Coordinates of C-alpha atoms and ligand atoms in Angstrom, one line a residue:
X1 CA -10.8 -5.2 -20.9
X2 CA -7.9 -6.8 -22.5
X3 CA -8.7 -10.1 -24.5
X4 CA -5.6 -12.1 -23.8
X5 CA -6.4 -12.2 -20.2
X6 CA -8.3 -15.3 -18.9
X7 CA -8.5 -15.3 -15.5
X8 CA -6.2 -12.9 -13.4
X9 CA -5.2 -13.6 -9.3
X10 CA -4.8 -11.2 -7.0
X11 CA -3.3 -12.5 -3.4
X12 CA -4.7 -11.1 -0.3
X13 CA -7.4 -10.2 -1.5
X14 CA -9.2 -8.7 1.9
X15 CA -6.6 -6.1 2.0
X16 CA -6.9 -2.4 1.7
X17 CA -5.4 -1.6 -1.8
X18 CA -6.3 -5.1 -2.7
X19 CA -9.9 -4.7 -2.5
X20 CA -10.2 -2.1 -4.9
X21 CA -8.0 -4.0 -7.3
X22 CA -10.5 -6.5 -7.2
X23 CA -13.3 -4.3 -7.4
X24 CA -11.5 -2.6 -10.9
X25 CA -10.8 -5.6 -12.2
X26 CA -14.4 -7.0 -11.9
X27 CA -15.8 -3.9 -12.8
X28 CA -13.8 -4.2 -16.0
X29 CA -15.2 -7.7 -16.7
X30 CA -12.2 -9.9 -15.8
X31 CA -12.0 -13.2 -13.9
X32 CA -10.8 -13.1 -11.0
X33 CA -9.3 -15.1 -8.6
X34 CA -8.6 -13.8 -4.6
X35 CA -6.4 -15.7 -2.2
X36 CA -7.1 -15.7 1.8
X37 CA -5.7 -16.6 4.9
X38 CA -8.5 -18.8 5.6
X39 CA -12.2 -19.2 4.2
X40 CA -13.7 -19.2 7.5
X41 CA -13.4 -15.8 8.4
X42 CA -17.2 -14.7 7.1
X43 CA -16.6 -10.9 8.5
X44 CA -13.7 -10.4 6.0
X45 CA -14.9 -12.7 3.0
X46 CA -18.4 -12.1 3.0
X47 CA -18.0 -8.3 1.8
X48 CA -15.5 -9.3 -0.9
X49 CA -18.1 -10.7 -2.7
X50 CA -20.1 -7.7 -2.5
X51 CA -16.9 -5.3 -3.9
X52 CA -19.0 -5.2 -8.0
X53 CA -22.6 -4.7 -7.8
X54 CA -23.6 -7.7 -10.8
X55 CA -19.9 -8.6 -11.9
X56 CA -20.2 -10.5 -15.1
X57 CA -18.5 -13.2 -13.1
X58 CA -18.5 -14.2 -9.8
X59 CA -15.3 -13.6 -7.3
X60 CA -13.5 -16.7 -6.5
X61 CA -12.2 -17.2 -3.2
X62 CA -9.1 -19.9 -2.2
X63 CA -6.9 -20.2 0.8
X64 CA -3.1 -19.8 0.7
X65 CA -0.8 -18.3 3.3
X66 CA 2.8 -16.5 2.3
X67 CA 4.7 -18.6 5.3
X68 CA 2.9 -22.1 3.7
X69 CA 3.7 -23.5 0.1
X70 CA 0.4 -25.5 0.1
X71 CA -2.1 -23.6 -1.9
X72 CA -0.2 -21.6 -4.3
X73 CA -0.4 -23.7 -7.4
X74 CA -3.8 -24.2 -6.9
X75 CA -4.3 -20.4 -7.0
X76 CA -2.3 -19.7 -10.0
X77 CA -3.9 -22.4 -12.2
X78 CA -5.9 -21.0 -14.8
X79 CA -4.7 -17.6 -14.2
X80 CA -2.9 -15.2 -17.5
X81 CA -2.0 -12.5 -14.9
X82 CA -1.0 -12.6 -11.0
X83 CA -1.4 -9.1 -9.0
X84 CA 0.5 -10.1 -5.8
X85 CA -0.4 -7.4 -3.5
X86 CA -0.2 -10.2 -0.2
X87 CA 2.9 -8.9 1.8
X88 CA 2.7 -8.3 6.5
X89 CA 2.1 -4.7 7.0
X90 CA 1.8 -3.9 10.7
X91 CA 1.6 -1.0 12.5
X92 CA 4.1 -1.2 14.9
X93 CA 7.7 -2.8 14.9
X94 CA 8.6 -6.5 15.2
X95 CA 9.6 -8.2 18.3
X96 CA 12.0 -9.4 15.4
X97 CA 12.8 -8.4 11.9
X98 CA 12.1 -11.9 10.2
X99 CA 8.6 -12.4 11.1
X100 CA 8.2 -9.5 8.0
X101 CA 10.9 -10.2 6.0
X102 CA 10.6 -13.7 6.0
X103 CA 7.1 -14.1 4.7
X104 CA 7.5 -10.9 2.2
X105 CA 10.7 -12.6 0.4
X106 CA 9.7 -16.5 0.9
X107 CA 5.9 -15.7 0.2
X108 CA 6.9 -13.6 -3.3
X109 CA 9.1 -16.3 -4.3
X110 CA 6.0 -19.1 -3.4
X111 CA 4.2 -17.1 -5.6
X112 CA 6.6 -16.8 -8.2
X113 CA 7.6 -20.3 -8.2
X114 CA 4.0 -21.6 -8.5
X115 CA 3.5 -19.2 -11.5
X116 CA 6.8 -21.3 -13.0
X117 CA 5.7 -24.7 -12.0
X118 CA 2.2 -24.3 -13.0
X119 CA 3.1 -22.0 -16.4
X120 CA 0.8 -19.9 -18.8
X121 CA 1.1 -17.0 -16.7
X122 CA 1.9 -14.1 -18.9
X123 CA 2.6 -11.7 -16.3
X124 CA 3.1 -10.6 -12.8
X125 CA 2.9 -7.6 -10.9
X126 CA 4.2 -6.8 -7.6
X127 CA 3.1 -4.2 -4.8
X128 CA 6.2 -2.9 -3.4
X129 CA 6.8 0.5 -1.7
X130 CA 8.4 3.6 -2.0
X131 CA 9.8 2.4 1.4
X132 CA 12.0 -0.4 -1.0
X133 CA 13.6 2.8 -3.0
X134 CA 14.3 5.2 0.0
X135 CA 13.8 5.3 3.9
X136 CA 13.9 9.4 3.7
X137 CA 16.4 10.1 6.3
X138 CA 18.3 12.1 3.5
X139 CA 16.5 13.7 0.6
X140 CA 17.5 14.9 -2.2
X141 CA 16.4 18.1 -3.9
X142 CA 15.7 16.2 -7.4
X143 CA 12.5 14.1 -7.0
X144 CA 14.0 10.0 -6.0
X145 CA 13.3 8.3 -9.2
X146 CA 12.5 4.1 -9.9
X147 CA 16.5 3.8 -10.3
X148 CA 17.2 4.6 -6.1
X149 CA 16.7 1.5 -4.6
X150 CA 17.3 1.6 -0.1
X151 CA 20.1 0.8 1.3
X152 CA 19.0 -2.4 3.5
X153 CA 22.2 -2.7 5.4
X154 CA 22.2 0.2 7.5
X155 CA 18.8 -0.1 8.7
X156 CA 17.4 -1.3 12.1
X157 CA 14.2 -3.0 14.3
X158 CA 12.3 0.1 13.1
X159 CA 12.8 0.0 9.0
X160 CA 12.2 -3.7 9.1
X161 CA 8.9 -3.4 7.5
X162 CA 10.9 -1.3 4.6
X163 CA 13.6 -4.1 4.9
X164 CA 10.9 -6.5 3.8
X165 CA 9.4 -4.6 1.0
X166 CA 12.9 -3.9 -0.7
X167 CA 14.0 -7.5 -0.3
X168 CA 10.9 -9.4 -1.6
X169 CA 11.0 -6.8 -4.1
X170 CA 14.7 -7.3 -5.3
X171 CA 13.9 -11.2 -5.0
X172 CA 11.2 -10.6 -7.5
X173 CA 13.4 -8.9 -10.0
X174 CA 16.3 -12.0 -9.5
X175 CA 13.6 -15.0 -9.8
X176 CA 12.5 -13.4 -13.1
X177 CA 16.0 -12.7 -14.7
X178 CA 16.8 -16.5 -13.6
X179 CA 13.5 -17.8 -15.1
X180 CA 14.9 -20.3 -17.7
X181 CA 13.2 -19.2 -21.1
X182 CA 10.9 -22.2 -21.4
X183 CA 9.0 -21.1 -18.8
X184 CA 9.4 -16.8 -18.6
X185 CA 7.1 -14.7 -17.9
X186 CA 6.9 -10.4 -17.3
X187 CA 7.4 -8.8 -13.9
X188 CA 6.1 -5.1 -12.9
X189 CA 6.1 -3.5 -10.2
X190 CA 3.7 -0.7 -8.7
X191 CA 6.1 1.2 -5.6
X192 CA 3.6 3.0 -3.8
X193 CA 3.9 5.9 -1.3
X194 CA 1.5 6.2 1.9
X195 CA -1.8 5.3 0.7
X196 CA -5.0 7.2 1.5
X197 CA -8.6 7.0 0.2
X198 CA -11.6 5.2 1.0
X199 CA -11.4 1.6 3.0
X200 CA -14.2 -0.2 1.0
X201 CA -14.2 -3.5 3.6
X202 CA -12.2 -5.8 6.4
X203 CA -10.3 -4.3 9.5
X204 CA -8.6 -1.3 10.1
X205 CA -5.3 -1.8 8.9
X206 CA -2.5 0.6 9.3
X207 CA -3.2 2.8 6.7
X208 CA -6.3 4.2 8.5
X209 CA -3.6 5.1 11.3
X210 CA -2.5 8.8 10.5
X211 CA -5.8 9.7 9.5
X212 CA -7.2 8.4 12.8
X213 CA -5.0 9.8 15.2
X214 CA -5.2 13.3 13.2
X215 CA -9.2 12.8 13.3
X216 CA -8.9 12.2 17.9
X217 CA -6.4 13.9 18.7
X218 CA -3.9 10.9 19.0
X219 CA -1.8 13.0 20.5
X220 CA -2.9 16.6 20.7
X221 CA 0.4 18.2 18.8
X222 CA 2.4 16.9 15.6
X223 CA 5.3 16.7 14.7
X224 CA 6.8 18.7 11.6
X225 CA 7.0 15.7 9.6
X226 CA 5.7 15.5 5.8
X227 CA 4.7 12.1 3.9
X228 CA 4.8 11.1 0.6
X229 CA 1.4 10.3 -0.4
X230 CA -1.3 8.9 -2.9
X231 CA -4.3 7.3 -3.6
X232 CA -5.6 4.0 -3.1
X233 CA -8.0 4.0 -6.4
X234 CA -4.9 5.2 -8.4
X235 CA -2.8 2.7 -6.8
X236 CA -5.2 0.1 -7.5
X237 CA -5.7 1.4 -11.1
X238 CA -2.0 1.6 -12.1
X239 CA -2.0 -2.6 -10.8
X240 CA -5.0 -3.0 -13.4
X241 CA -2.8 -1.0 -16.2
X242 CA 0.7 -2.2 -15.6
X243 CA -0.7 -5.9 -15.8
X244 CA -1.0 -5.6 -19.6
X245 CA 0.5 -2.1 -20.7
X246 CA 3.5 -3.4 -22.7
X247 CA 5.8 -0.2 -21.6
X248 CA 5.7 -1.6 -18.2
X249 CA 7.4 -5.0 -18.7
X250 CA 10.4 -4.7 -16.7
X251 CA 9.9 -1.7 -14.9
X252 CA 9.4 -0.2 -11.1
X253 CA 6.3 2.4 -11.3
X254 CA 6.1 5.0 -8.2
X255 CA 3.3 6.0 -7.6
X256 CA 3.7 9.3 -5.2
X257 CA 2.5 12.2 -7.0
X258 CA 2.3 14.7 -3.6
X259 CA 3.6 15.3 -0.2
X260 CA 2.0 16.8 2.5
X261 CA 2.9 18.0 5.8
X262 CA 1.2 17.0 8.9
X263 CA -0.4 20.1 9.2
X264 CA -1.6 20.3 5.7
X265 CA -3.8 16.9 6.3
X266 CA -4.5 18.3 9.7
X267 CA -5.9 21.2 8.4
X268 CA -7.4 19.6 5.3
X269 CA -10.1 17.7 7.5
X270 CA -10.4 20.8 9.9
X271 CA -12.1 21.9 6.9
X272 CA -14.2 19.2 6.3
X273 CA -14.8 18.1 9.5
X274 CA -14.8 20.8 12.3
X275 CA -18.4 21.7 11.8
X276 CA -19.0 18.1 12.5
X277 CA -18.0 17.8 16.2
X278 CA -13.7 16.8 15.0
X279 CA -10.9 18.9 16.2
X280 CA -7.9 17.2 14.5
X281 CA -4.5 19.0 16.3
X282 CA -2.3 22.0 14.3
X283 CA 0.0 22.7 16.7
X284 CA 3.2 21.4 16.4
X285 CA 5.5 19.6 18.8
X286 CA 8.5 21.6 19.7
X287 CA 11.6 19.6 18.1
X288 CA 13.4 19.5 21.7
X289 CA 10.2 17.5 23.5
X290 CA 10.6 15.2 20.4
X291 CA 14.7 14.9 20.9
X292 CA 13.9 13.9 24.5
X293 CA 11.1 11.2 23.8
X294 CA 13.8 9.8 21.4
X295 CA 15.7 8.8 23.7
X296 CA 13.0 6.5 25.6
X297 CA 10.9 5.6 22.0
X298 CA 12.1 4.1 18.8
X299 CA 9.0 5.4 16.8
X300 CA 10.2 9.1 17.8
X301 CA 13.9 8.6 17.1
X302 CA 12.6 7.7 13.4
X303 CA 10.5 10.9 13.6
X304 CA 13.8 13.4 14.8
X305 CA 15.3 11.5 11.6
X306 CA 13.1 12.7 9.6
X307 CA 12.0 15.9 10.9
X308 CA 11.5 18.7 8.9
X309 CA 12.1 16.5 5.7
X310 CA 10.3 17.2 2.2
X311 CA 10.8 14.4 -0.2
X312 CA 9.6 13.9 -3.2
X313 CA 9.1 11.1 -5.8
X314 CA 9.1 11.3 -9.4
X315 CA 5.5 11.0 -10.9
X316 CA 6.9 10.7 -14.3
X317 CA 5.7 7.0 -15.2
X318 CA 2.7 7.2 -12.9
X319 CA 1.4 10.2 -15.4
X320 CA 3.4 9.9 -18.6
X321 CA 3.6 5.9 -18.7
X322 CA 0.6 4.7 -16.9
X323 CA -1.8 7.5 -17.8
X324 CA -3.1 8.3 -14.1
X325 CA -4.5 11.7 -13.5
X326 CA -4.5 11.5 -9.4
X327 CA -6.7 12.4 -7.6
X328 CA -6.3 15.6 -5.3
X329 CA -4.8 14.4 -2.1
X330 CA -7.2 16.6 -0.2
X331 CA -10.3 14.4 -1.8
X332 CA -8.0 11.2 -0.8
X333 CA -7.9 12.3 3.2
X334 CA -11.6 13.1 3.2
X335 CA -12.7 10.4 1.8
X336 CA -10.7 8.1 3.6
X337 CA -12.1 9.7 7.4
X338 CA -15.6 9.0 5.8
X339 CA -15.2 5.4 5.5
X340 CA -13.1 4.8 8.1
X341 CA -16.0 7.2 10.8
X342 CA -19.1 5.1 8.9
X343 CA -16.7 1.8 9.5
X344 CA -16.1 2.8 13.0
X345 CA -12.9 2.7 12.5
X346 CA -12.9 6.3 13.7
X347 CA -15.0 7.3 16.5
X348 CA -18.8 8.9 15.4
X349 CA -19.6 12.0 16.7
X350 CA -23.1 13.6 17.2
X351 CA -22.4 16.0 14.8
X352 CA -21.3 13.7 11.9
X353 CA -22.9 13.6 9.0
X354 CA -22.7 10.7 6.8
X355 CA -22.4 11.6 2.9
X356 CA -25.4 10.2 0.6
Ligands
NAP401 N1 -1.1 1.0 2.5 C1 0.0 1.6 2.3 O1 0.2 2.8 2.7 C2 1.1 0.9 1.4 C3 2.1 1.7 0.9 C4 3.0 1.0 0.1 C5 3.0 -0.3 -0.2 N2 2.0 -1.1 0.4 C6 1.9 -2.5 0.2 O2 0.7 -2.8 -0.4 C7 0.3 -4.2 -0.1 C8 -1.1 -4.2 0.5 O3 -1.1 -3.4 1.7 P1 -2.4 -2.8 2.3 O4 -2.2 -1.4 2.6 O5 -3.5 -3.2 1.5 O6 -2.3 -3.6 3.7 P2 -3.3 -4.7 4.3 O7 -4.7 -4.2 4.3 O8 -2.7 -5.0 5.7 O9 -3.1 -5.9 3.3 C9 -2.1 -6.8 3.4 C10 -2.6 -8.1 2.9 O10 -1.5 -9.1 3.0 C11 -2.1 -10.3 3.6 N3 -1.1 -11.0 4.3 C12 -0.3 -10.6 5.3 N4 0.5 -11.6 5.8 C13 0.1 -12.7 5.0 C14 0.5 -14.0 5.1 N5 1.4 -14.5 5.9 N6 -0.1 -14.9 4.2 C15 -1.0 -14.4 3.3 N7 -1.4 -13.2 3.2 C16 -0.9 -12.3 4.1 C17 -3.1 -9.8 4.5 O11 -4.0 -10.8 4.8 P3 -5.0 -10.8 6.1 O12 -6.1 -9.9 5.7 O13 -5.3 -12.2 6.3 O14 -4.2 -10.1 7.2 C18 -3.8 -8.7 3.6 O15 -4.7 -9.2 2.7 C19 1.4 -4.7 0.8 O16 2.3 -5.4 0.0 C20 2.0 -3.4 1.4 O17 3.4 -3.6 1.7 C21 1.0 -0.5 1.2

């Protein structure tokens, strides 16, 4: 624990990477402070509470929504360090683009503004994505390093949630290079890939997707498609290290240290979970059945873009400046069907044995 932190927020705090942030942070003895949507909810706020078994001290809970300013200053008060992990991440496409980027850039900049108004906050960091440096549809052979940032103004309906993500992110970096120097404080920002691990509490959100529809068969077939990936416990630890590591002042952090195919994560709970009634698909969807259901699906004419793609990130600062040793992306899909199967996020078989 790090002594010149008094209290630190993190916003949205029933989310999936946010929950284990918390969990770190209290774990590691700090104050902390959790914004909601609303209070009332006692399915999503009642296990936050629960996250540290005998936390030295007790999770504070307070309301604030991105689209609203009301709230914010309230949260911040008090608080040395913001984590500001709060951003709309749906699982399908918007009817229109705004309803993600507007509460992404006007929600980061609520935030933001609050820590100026109120002051004493040292520093914040961000959750971005890897989908604010690149949207994949070229890849390079070099690894895409922290400098690539996407190119917003070619994108469409589909990239809107990666729209959002670079925006709020590059409105981040401009309200701190504005910030006049009676009241600066530190930015960093955490750019992960496609998260997997355990879902400790709340809904299913959408990064329980791709492991669901591997785990029933939703669809049969896949498509020869590969994803950057990572791990929600690393993700969450790199927030808890860049929020005081001096090195990451000032700096984007990817955290992406694999990519797997489709079939690699297919075949990765195959192994774990075939002897327990699951039959996740191998085979792969011809590329022609995939060109024609582009023509009638947006979601598959993203796919044909990317078929067949490898990319890779640079894990440089995730291992050389943060420290991280990830964890083995295999462990990170298994772990995550676990949780989500015990959740019932994923149906439970009769053959499924719960771990101990
Ligand atoms: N999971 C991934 O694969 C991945 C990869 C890269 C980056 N990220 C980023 O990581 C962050 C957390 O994502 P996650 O995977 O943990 O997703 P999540 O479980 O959906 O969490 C998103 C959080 O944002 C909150 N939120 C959404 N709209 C809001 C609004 N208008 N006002 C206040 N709060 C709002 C949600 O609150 P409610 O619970 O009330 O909905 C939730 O707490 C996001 O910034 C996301 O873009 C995620």
């Amino acid at each position: 624990m790090t002594e010149n932190v008094t209290r630190v927020l993190v916003t949205g705090a029933s989310g999936y990477i946010a929950t284990h942030i918390v969990k770190q942070l209290q774990e590691a003895g700090y104050k902390v402070r959790g914004t909601v949507r609303s209070l009332t909810n006692p399915k999503k706020v009642g296990p936050l509470k629960e996250l540290c078994q005998n936390p030295a001290h007790e999770l504070e809970l307070v309301e604030a929504d991105l689209n609203k300013d009301e709230g914010w200053k309230e949260a911040v008060q008090g608080c040395s360090h913001v984590l500001h992990t709060a951003s709309p991440f749906p699982m399908a496409a918007p009817k229109h683009e705004d309803e993600l980027i507007k509460p992404a850039v006007e929600g980061t900049t609520r935030v933001l503004q609050a820590c100026k108004e109120v002051g004493g906050v040292k520093r914040v960091v961000v959750t971005s994505s890897c989908a604010a440096i690149s949207d994949l549809a070229e890849t390079p052979k070099e690894p895409l390093t922290e400098e690539v940032w996407l190119k917003v103004e070619k994108l469409g309906l589909i990239d809107a949630y990666a729209k959002s993500k670079a925006l709020a992110e590059r409105a981040a970096w401009d309200f701190v290079e504005k910030l006049p120097a009676d009241s600066k404080f530190e930015l960093a920002v955490i750019n992960p890939s496609v998260v997997l691990g355990p879902v400790l509490c709340g809904g299913a959100g959408t990064s329980v997707e791709i492991v669901r529809r591997l785990m029933e068969r939703d669809p049969g077939m896949i498509a020869k498609l590969s994803f950057p990936v990572c791990d929600v416990r690393d993700v969450a630890k790199a927030h808890v290290i860049a929020m005081t590591l001096p090195e990451a002042n000032g700096n984007r952090h990817i955290i992406s240290p694999y990519t797997m195919w489709f079939q690699e994560m297919s075949q990765a709970l195959r192994e774990e979970f075939v002897k327990q009634g699951y039959n996740p698909p191998t085979r792969l969807a011809p590329f022609f059945l995939l060109k024609v259901l582009s023509w009638f699906d947006s979601t598959t004419k993203k796919i044909v873009q990317v078929h067949g793609h490898y990319p890779k990130f640079s894990d440089h600062r995730l291992r050389q400046v943060l420290g991280i040793t990830p964890y083995d992306p295999k462990v990170s899909l298994v772990d995550m069907a676990y949780s989500c199967i015990d959740r019932g996020f994923i149906v439970k078989k009769t053959g499924y044995k719960p771990r101990d």
